[in-house]
Amino acid sequence: MNFFAFIILIISPLGFSSAKLLGINYGQLGNNLPSPYQSIELIKSMNADGVKLYDANPEILKLLMGTNLKVSIMVPNNEISILASNQSKANEWVQNNVLPYYPQTMIRFLLIGNEILSYSTEQDKVMWFDLVPAMNNIRSSLKALNIRNIRIGTPLAMDILQSTFPPSNSVFRSDISESVILPMLQFLNKTKSFFFIDVYPYFPWSSNPTNINLNYALLNPNPNPNFHYSDPGTGLIYTNLLDQMLDSLHFAMAKLGFSKIPLLISETGWPTAGDFEQVGANVYNAATYNRNLIHRLTAKPPIGTPARPGVKIPTFLFALFDENLKTGPGIERHWGLLRPDGTPIYEIDLAGKMPAAKV
């Protein structure tokens, strides 16, 4: 990145205020979970600012009426293509899944699918190109109803980047950069929405634990410069892996001409358990990561990242409960903050009053 572009990335004001938001992802892939009523009561008791759902569950959206929780709902992946090709279907989706609850339920985000750019069958690739048309049709439906305070986006995973290290060298994957990401950035910029990203320092650390310091991944403060990283392209100093990952997105967006779109962390966390070979998945590390994260996110003034200092980053922690019906490796079922009986797996304070973890 040239020096002028770098300066623009640093000093350009965001298109709108990134309001404080520290919420929780509420998944339901478990056969031992509390009822939706009990779950919402637990979320409220945890001082969360918001809740992110993986659908538009009618029972949950009714229970959220009259609460102060900012709510994120989601269009399932298998409905994206029909919404992209048919405005009347988009209108119908909004009529069925937004209007019965809004504005009593504070729906603030409407997400189109979940990590769809991580799937790459031929059928999936067709859906990639339906993503932005679906966003546009849903936006038209909301505008027709004069609903203007719901931001539209889609949560993506870090595998949308072709390179992430150093952050200043980061670019989007060549198969999606111009064809999918660029029109999406144009939409997000035009509608003053967020770039939604699922970002997990656990995964790059666990795949390379000998070369990435655990404290760097856990956001533990470390005054020793030997445990910091200096980006040779910019001179920016990184003291933790999360900032490094987030700034790789900032630089990749800037290279496509969009240096003002704010990030929203749609998922982040650390697993409390896993299979034998899944190193570092334990309660101590999970508590350390999430306490440090919350401490950073609730800091006043906001900390931001080295490339965007002082900028608030709205965030949804993953997740409310362990979900025992999720498939895949053991860690997939162990990200919860709470046990199924509602008791905390470790002490956590979403208000940020608990001090950051100590090394």
One Martini backbone bead per residue (centre of mass of N, CA, C, O) as a GRO file, in nm:
protein
  359
    1MET     BB    1   0.097   0.036   0.022
    2ASN     BB    2   0.069   0.352  -0.003
    3PHE     BB    3   0.100   0.633   0.181
    4PHE     BB    4  -0.165   0.775   0.108
    5ALA     BB    5  -0.355   0.536   0.165
    6PHE     BB    6  -0.275   0.507   0.459
    7ILE     BB    7  -0.369   0.784   0.557
    8ILE     BB    8  -0.664   0.746   0.483
    9LEU     BB    9  -0.713   0.505   0.672
   10ILE     BB   10  -0.658   0.668   0.932
   11ILE     BB   11  -0.833   0.963   0.888
   12SER     BB   12  -1.093   0.869   0.800
   13PRO     BB   13  -1.409   0.906   0.853
   14LEU     BB   14  -1.680   0.773   0.942
   15GLY     BB   15  -2.007   0.756   0.818
   16PHE     BB   16  -2.071   0.654   1.118
   17SER     BB   17  -2.167   0.565   1.420
   18SER     BB   18  -2.028   0.334   1.652
   19ALA     BB   19  -2.202   0.186   1.857
   20LYS     BB   20  -2.238   0.042   2.138
   21LEU     BB   21  -2.158  -0.322   2.129
   22LEU     BB   22  -2.229  -0.614   2.347
   23GLY     BB   23  -2.289  -0.933   2.248
   24ILE     BB   24  -2.478  -1.244   2.175
   25ASN     BB   25  -2.474  -1.562   2.065
   26TYR     BB   26  -2.783  -1.753   1.977
   27GLY     BB   27  -2.780  -2.081   1.979
   28GLN     BB   28  -2.980  -2.415   1.908
   29LEU     BB   29  -2.769  -2.679   1.889
   30GLY     BB   30  -2.957  -2.833   2.126
   31ASN     BB   31  -3.105  -3.082   2.375
   32ASN     BB   32  -3.025  -2.898   2.669
   33LEU     BB   33  -3.166  -2.629   2.659
   34PRO     BB   34  -3.304  -2.366   2.738
   35SER     BB   35  -3.544  -2.176   2.708
   36PRO     BB   36  -3.606  -1.890   2.553
   37TYR     BB   37  -3.691  -1.740   2.806
   38GLN     BB   38  -3.445  -1.813   2.980
   39SER     BB   39  -3.230  -1.706   2.781
   40ILE     BB   40  -3.313  -1.408   2.779
   41GLU     BB   41  -3.280  -1.366   3.082
   42LEU     BB   42  -2.978  -1.427   3.083
   43ILE     BB   43  -2.887  -1.204   2.891
   44LYS     BB   44  -2.991  -0.971   3.066
   45SER     BB   45  -2.818  -1.053   3.327
   46MET     BB   46  -2.531  -0.997   3.153
   47ASN     BB   47  -2.531  -0.704   3.017
   48ALA     BB   48  -2.626  -0.704   2.738
   49ASP     BB   49  -2.686  -0.529   2.425
   50GLY     BB   50  -2.718  -0.808   2.257
   51VAL     BB   51  -2.858  -1.029   1.990
   52LYS     BB   52  -2.776  -1.321   1.792
   53LEU     BB   53  -2.927  -1.478   1.525
   54TYR     BB   54  -2.985  -1.773   1.290
   55ASP     BB   55  -3.267  -1.628   1.253
   56ALA     BB   56  -3.646  -1.572   1.287
   57ASN     BB   57  -3.761  -1.643   1.566
   58PRO     BB   58  -4.070  -1.593   1.688
   59GLU     BB   59  -4.045  -1.648   1.992
   60ILE     BB   60  -3.794  -1.471   2.042
   61LEU     BB   61  -3.900  -1.201   1.920
   62LYS     BB   62  -4.126  -1.175   2.129
   63LEU     BB   63  -3.944  -1.180   2.388
   64LEU     BB   64  -3.787  -0.905   2.285
   65MET     BB   65  -4.006  -0.737   2.355
   66GLY     BB   66  -3.921  -0.445   2.539
   67THR     BB   67  -3.636  -0.456   2.516
   68ASN     BB   68  -3.282  -0.336   2.499
   69LEU     BB   69  -3.212  -0.532   2.275
   70LYS     BB   70  -3.011  -0.577   2.017
   71VAL     BB   71  -3.103  -0.719   1.697
   72SER     BB   72  -3.011  -1.017   1.510
   73ILE     BB   73  -3.094  -1.140   1.193
   74MET     BB   74  -3.153  -1.431   0.961
   75VAL     BB   75  -3.092  -1.553   0.649
   76PRO     BB   76  -3.091  -1.831   0.507
   77ASN     BB   77  -2.900  -1.972   0.270
   78ASN     BB   78  -3.149  -2.118   0.109
   79GLU     BB   79  -3.288  -1.807   0.052
   80ILE     BB   80  -3.114  -1.618  -0.124
   81SER     BB   81  -3.188  -1.669  -0.426
   82ILE     BB   82  -3.493  -1.596  -0.412
   83LEU     BB   83  -3.444  -1.302  -0.309
   84ALA     BB   84  -3.270  -1.212  -0.557
   85SER     BB   85  -3.504  -1.290  -0.792
   86ASN     BB   86  -3.748  -1.180  -0.580
   87GLN     BB   87  -3.912  -0.917  -0.457
   88SER     BB   88  -4.168  -1.048  -0.335
   89LYS     BB   89  -4.007  -1.240  -0.146
   90ALA     BB   90  -3.873  -1.016   0.014
   91ASN     BB   91  -4.130  -0.887   0.114
   92GLU     BB   92  -4.234  -1.141   0.258
   93TRP     BB   93  -4.002  -1.173   0.457
   94VAL     BB   94  -4.047  -0.905   0.603
   95GLN     BB   95  -4.345  -0.946   0.677
   96ASN     BB   96  -4.281  -1.219   0.852
   97ASN     BB   97  -3.984  -1.126   1.017
   98VAL     BB   98  -4.040  -0.810   1.106
   99LEU     BB   99  -4.326  -0.670   1.143
  100PRO     BB  100  -4.440  -0.835   1.400
  101TYR     BB  101  -4.190  -0.686   1.591
  102TYR     BB  102  -4.167  -0.417   1.470
  103PRO     BB  103  -4.019  -0.203   1.712
  104GLN     BB  104  -4.031  -0.363   1.984
  105THR     BB  105  -3.815  -0.502   1.838
  106MET     BB  106  -3.463  -0.429   1.812
  107ILE     BB  107  -3.402  -0.435   1.503
  108ARG     BB  108  -3.062  -0.379   1.349
  109PHE     BB  109  -3.003  -0.661   1.198
  110LEU     BB  110  -2.971  -0.802   0.856
  111LEU     BB  111  -2.870  -1.120   0.760
  112ILE     BB  112  -2.719  -1.272   0.469
  113GLY     BB  113  -2.636  -1.525   0.586
  114ASN     BB  114  -2.346  -1.768   0.651
  115GLU     BB  115  -2.042  -1.794   0.533
  116ILE     BB  116  -2.070  -1.836   0.206
  117LEU     BB  117  -1.756  -1.795   0.110
  118SER     BB  118  -1.668  -2.091   0.240
  119TYR     BB  119  -1.825  -2.209   0.002
  120SER     BB  120  -1.735  -2.422  -0.318
  121THR     BB  121  -1.947  -2.515  -0.475
  122GLU     BB  122  -2.129  -2.464  -0.749
  123GLN     BB  123  -2.382  -2.386  -0.590
  124ASP     BB  124  -2.245  -2.183  -0.403
  125LYS     BB  125  -2.138  -1.989  -0.626
  126VAL     BB  126  -2.411  -1.889  -0.709
  127MET     BB  127  -2.475  -1.758  -0.430
  128TRP     BB  128  -2.263  -1.541  -0.427
  129PHE     BB  129  -2.416  -1.370  -0.664
  130ASP     BB  130  -2.683  -1.333  -0.469
  131LEU     BB  131  -2.610  -1.155  -0.230
  132VAL     BB  132  -2.647  -0.855  -0.322
  133PRO     BB  133  -2.932  -0.878  -0.445
  134ALA     BB  134  -3.060  -0.954  -0.174
  135MET     BB  135  -2.986  -0.698  -0.026
  136ASN     BB  136  -3.138  -0.504  -0.215
  137ASN     BB  137  -3.424  -0.626  -0.179
  138ILE     BB  138  -3.444  -0.591   0.126
  139ARG     BB  139  -3.401  -0.288   0.124
  140SER     BB  140  -3.651  -0.221  -0.046
  141SER     BB  141  -3.853  -0.332   0.159
  142LEU     BB  142  -3.780  -0.142   0.393
  143LYS     BB  143  -3.819   0.129   0.245
  144ALA     BB  144  -4.126   0.086   0.180
  145LEU     BB  145  -4.167   0.091   0.515
  146ASN     BB  146  -3.971   0.305   0.650
  147ILE     BB  147  -3.708   0.134   0.722
  148ARG     BB  148  -3.381   0.281   0.850
  149ASN     BB  149  -3.246   0.104   1.122
  150ILE     BB  150  -3.150  -0.141   0.933
  151ARG     BB  151  -2.880  -0.335   0.888
  152ILE     BB  152  -2.706  -0.473   0.610
  153GLY     BB  153  -2.557  -0.808   0.578
  154THR     BB  154  -2.263  -1.039   0.615
  155PRO     BB  155  -2.111  -1.308   0.744
  156LEU     BB  156  -1.760  -1.357   0.757
  157ALA     BB  157  -1.461  -1.513   0.701
  158MET     BB  158  -1.109  -1.517   0.692
  159ASP     BB  159  -1.108  -1.686   0.407
  160ILE     BB  160  -1.140  -1.424   0.216
  161LEU     BB  161  -0.836  -1.421   0.245
  162GLN     BB  162  -0.528  -1.463   0.086
  163SER     BB  163  -0.386  -1.249   0.279
  164THR     BB  164  -0.258  -1.148   0.633
  165PHE     BB  165   0.069  -1.138   0.599
  166PRO     BB  166   0.090  -0.869   0.648
  167PRO     BB  167  -0.162  -0.652   0.673
  168SER     BB  168  -0.063  -0.461   0.428
  169ASN     BB  169  -0.082  -0.733   0.223
  170SER     BB  170  -0.375  -0.759   0.212
  171VAL     BB  171  -0.613  -0.978   0.037
  172PHE     BB  172  -0.847  -1.089  -0.152
  173ARG     BB  173  -0.972  -1.327  -0.309
  174SER     BB  174  -0.971  -1.375  -0.649
  175ASP     BB  175  -1.268  -1.519  -0.673
  176ILE     BB  176  -1.413  -1.244  -0.507
  177SER     BB  177  -1.316  -0.953  -0.519
  178GLU     BB  178  -1.465  -0.832  -0.784
  179SER     BB  179  -1.744  -1.005  -0.789
  180VAL     BB  180  -1.829  -0.969  -0.464
  181ILE     BB  181  -1.687  -0.765  -0.272
  182LEU     BB  182  -1.714  -0.500  -0.423
  183PRO     BB  183  -2.030  -0.482  -0.433
  184MET     BB  184  -2.056  -0.504  -0.127
  185LEU     BB  185  -1.901  -0.246  -0.052
  186GLN     BB  186  -2.088  -0.058  -0.206
  187PHE     BB  187  -2.334  -0.122  -0.034
  188LEU     BB  188  -2.224  -0.057   0.251
  189ASN     BB  189  -2.151   0.236   0.187
  190LYS     BB  190  -2.431   0.339   0.091
  191THR     BB  191  -2.580   0.218   0.377
  192LYS     BB  192  -2.405   0.238   0.633
  193SER     BB  193  -2.259  -0.025   0.698
  194PHE     BB  194  -2.117  -0.333   0.778
  195PHE     BB  195  -1.843  -0.542   0.829
  196PHE     BB  196  -1.888  -0.878   0.877
  197ILE     BB  197  -1.690  -1.069   1.124
  198ASP     BB  198  -1.534  -1.379   1.182
  199VAL     BB  199  -1.304  -1.384   1.468
  200TYR     BB  200  -1.029  -1.628   1.546
  201PRO     BB  201  -0.733  -1.660   1.707
  202TYR     BB  202  -0.725  -1.964   1.767
  203PHE     BB  203  -0.667  -2.080   1.479
  204PRO     BB  204  -0.385  -1.965   1.407
  205TRP     BB  205  -0.253  -2.056   1.668
  206SER     BB  206  -0.321  -2.374   1.663
  207SER     BB  207  -0.162  -2.404   1.377
  208ASN     BB  208   0.098  -2.213   1.525
  209PRO     BB  209   0.227  -2.234   1.838
  210THR     BB  210   0.543  -2.192   1.794
  211ASN     BB  211   0.508  -1.886   1.641
  212ILE     BB  212   0.266  -1.814   1.836
  213ASN     BB  213   0.192  -1.645   2.096
  214LEU     BB  214  -0.040  -1.692   2.335
  215ASN     BB  215  -0.064  -1.401   2.451
  216TYR     BB  216  -0.121  -1.274   2.173
  217ALA     BB  217  -0.395  -1.432   2.134
  218LEU     BB  218  -0.520  -1.348   2.436
  219LEU     BB  219  -0.455  -1.031   2.488
  220ASN     BB  220  -0.210  -1.004   2.653
  221PRO     BB  221  -0.027  -0.799   2.818
  222ASN     BB  222   0.302  -0.690   2.673
  223PRO     BB  223   0.599  -0.503   2.718
  224ASN     BB  224   0.752  -0.689   2.532
  225PRO     BB  225   0.878  -0.634   2.214
  226ASN     BB  226   0.927  -0.942   2.137
  227PHE     BB  227   0.586  -0.971   2.140
  228HIS     BB  228   0.580  -0.800   1.894
  229TYR     BB  229   0.454  -0.646   1.582
  230SER     BB  230   0.600  -0.522   1.278
  231ASP     BB  231   0.499  -0.364   1.004
  232PRO     BB  232   0.694  -0.315   0.723
  233GLY     BB  233   0.484  -0.127   0.555
  234THR     BB  234   0.403   0.084   0.822
  235GLY     BB  235   0.506   0.044   1.140
  236LEU     BB  236   0.304  -0.101   1.287
  237ILE     BB  237   0.203  -0.201   1.614
  238TYR     BB  238   0.159  -0.531   1.749
  239THR     BB  239   0.003  -0.688   2.057
  240ASN     BB  240  -0.215  -0.859   1.885
  241LEU     BB  241  -0.399  -1.077   1.684
  242LEU     BB  242  -0.666  -0.932   1.640
  243ASP     BB  243  -0.561  -0.668   1.518
  244GLN     BB  244  -0.418  -0.803   1.283
  245MET     BB  245  -0.677  -0.922   1.154
  246LEU     BB  246  -0.845  -0.661   1.124
  247ASP     BB  247  -0.633  -0.499   0.952
  248SER     BB  248  -0.640  -0.685   0.707
  249LEU     BB  249  -0.921  -0.582   0.627
  250HIS     BB  250  -0.870  -0.284   0.603
  251PHE     BB  251  -0.657  -0.310   0.373
  252ALA     BB  252  -0.827  -0.469   0.169
  253MET     BB  253  -1.046  -0.253   0.135
  254ALA     BB  254  -0.861  -0.017   0.049
  255LYS     BB  255  -0.768  -0.157  -0.223
  256LEU     BB  256  -1.088  -0.119  -0.323
  257GLY     BB  257  -1.169   0.188  -0.204
  258PHE     BB  258  -1.242   0.110   0.122
  259SER     BB  259  -1.174   0.306   0.431
  260LYS     BB  260  -1.476   0.345   0.602
  261ILE     BB  261  -1.569   0.073   0.671
  262PRO     BB  262  -1.699  -0.081   0.932
  263LEU     BB  263  -1.660  -0.303   1.183
  264LEU     BB  264  -1.818  -0.623   1.275
  265ILE     BB  265  -1.823  -0.860   1.524
  266SER     BB  266  -2.007  -1.156   1.488
  267GLU     BB  267  -1.756  -1.339   1.589
  268THR     BB  268  -1.611  -1.442   1.911
  269GLY     BB  269  -1.359  -1.659   2.076
  270TRP     BB  270  -1.313  -1.951   2.304
  271PRO     BB  271  -1.245  -2.265   2.376
  272THR     BB  272  -1.305  -2.499   2.656
  273ALA     BB  273  -1.293  -2.748   2.451
  274GLY     BB  274  -1.174  -3.074   2.313
  275ASP     BB  275  -0.980  -3.249   2.156
  276PHE     BB  276  -0.677  -3.375   2.223
  277GLU     BB  277  -0.536  -3.212   1.966
  278GLN     BB  278  -0.670  -2.942   2.082
  279VAL     BB  279  -0.504  -2.691   2.158
  280GLY     BB  280  -0.600  -2.456   2.414
  281ALA     BB  281  -0.880  -2.591   2.497
  282ASN     BB  282  -0.987  -2.393   2.768
  283VAL     BB  283  -1.103  -2.220   3.034
  284TYR     BB  284  -0.870  -2.028   3.086
  285ASN     BB  285  -0.839  -1.916   2.796
  286ALA     BB  286  -1.129  -1.823   2.757
  287ALA     BB  287  -1.138  -1.624   2.991
  288THR     BB  288  -0.900  -1.451   2.903
  289TYR     BB  289  -0.997  -1.360   2.626
  290ASN     BB  290  -1.279  -1.238   2.706
  291ARG     BB  291  -1.180  -1.038   2.917
  292ASN     BB  292  -0.989  -0.881   2.734
  293LEU     BB  293  -1.193  -0.805   2.520
  294ILE     BB  294  -1.392  -0.648   2.698
  295HIS     BB  295  -1.190  -0.442   2.800
  296ARG     BB  296  -1.137  -0.320   2.517
  297LEU     BB  297  -1.441  -0.260   2.424
  298THR     BB  298  -1.497  -0.073   2.704
  299ALA     BB  299  -1.311   0.141   2.656
  300LYS     BB  300  -1.214   0.475   2.781
  301PRO     BB  301  -1.142   0.533   2.522
  302PRO     BB  302  -1.129   0.395   2.241
  303ILE     BB  303  -0.896   0.187   2.081
  304GLY     BB  304  -0.895  -0.004   1.853
  305THR     BB  305  -0.658   0.006   1.596
  306PRO     BB  306  -0.372   0.085   1.444
  307ALA     BB  307  -0.535   0.179   1.175
  308ARG     BB  308  -0.801   0.244   1.389
  309PRO     BB  309  -0.796   0.457   1.609
  310GLY     BB  310  -1.074   0.505   1.829
  311VAL     BB  311  -1.260   0.269   1.724
  312LYS     BB  312  -1.545   0.120   1.737
  313ILE     BB  313  -1.639  -0.242   1.797
  314PRO     BB  314  -1.879  -0.420   1.735
  315THR     BB  315  -1.993  -0.718   1.937
  316PHE     BB  316  -2.023  -1.084   1.920
  317LEU     BB  317  -2.029  -1.338   2.118
  318PHE     BB  318  -1.898  -1.679   2.130
  319ALA     BB  319  -2.138  -1.820   2.328
  320LEU     BB  320  -2.393  -1.889   2.526
  321PHE     BB  321  -2.376  -2.200   2.446
  322ASP     BB  322  -2.339  -2.508   2.437
  323GLU     BB  323  -2.356  -2.731   2.135
  324ASN     BB  324  -2.427  -3.078   2.106
  325LEU     BB  325  -2.525  -3.082   1.777
  326LYS     BB  326  -2.269  -3.020   1.666
  327THR     BB  327  -2.045  -3.063   1.425
  328GLY     BB  328  -1.736  -3.202   1.437
  329PRO     BB  329  -1.517  -3.103   1.622
  330GLY     BB  330  -1.511  -3.062   1.959
  331ILE     BB  331  -1.500  -2.744   1.969
  332GLU     BB  332  -1.786  -2.688   1.843
  333ARG     BB  333  -1.921  -2.765   2.151
  334HIS     BB  334  -1.711  -2.526   2.311
  335TRP     BB  335  -1.824  -2.180   2.349
  336GLY     BB  336  -1.957  -2.127   2.607
  337LEU     BB  337  -2.061  -1.929   2.888
  338LEU     BB  338  -2.286  -2.146   2.943
  339ARG     BB  339  -2.467  -2.368   3.084
  340PRO     BB  340  -2.767  -2.531   3.056
  341ASP     BB  341  -2.838  -2.422   3.365
  342GLY     BB  342  -2.704  -2.109   3.356
  343THR     BB  343  -2.424  -2.139   3.442
  344PRO     BB  344  -2.110  -2.042   3.461
  345ILE     BB  345  -1.804  -2.148   3.339
  346TYR     BB  346  -1.714  -1.846   3.380
  347GLU     BB  347  -1.624  -1.548   3.473
  348ILE     BB  348  -1.831  -1.270   3.356
  349ASP     BB  349  -1.828  -0.916   3.222
  350LEU     BB  350  -1.998  -0.713   2.994
  351ALA     BB  351  -1.940  -0.424   3.133
  352GLY     BB  352  -1.614  -0.416   3.215
  353LYS     BB  353  -1.538  -0.439   3.539
  354MET     BB  354  -1.349  -0.649   3.488
  355PRO     BB  355  -1.044  -0.715   3.483
  356ALA     BB  356  -0.791  -0.787   3.320
  357ALA     BB  357  -0.596  -1.019   3.249
  358LYS     BB  358  -0.321  -1.197   3.370
  359VAL     BB  359  -0.005  -1.337   3.309
   0.00000   0.00000   0.00000
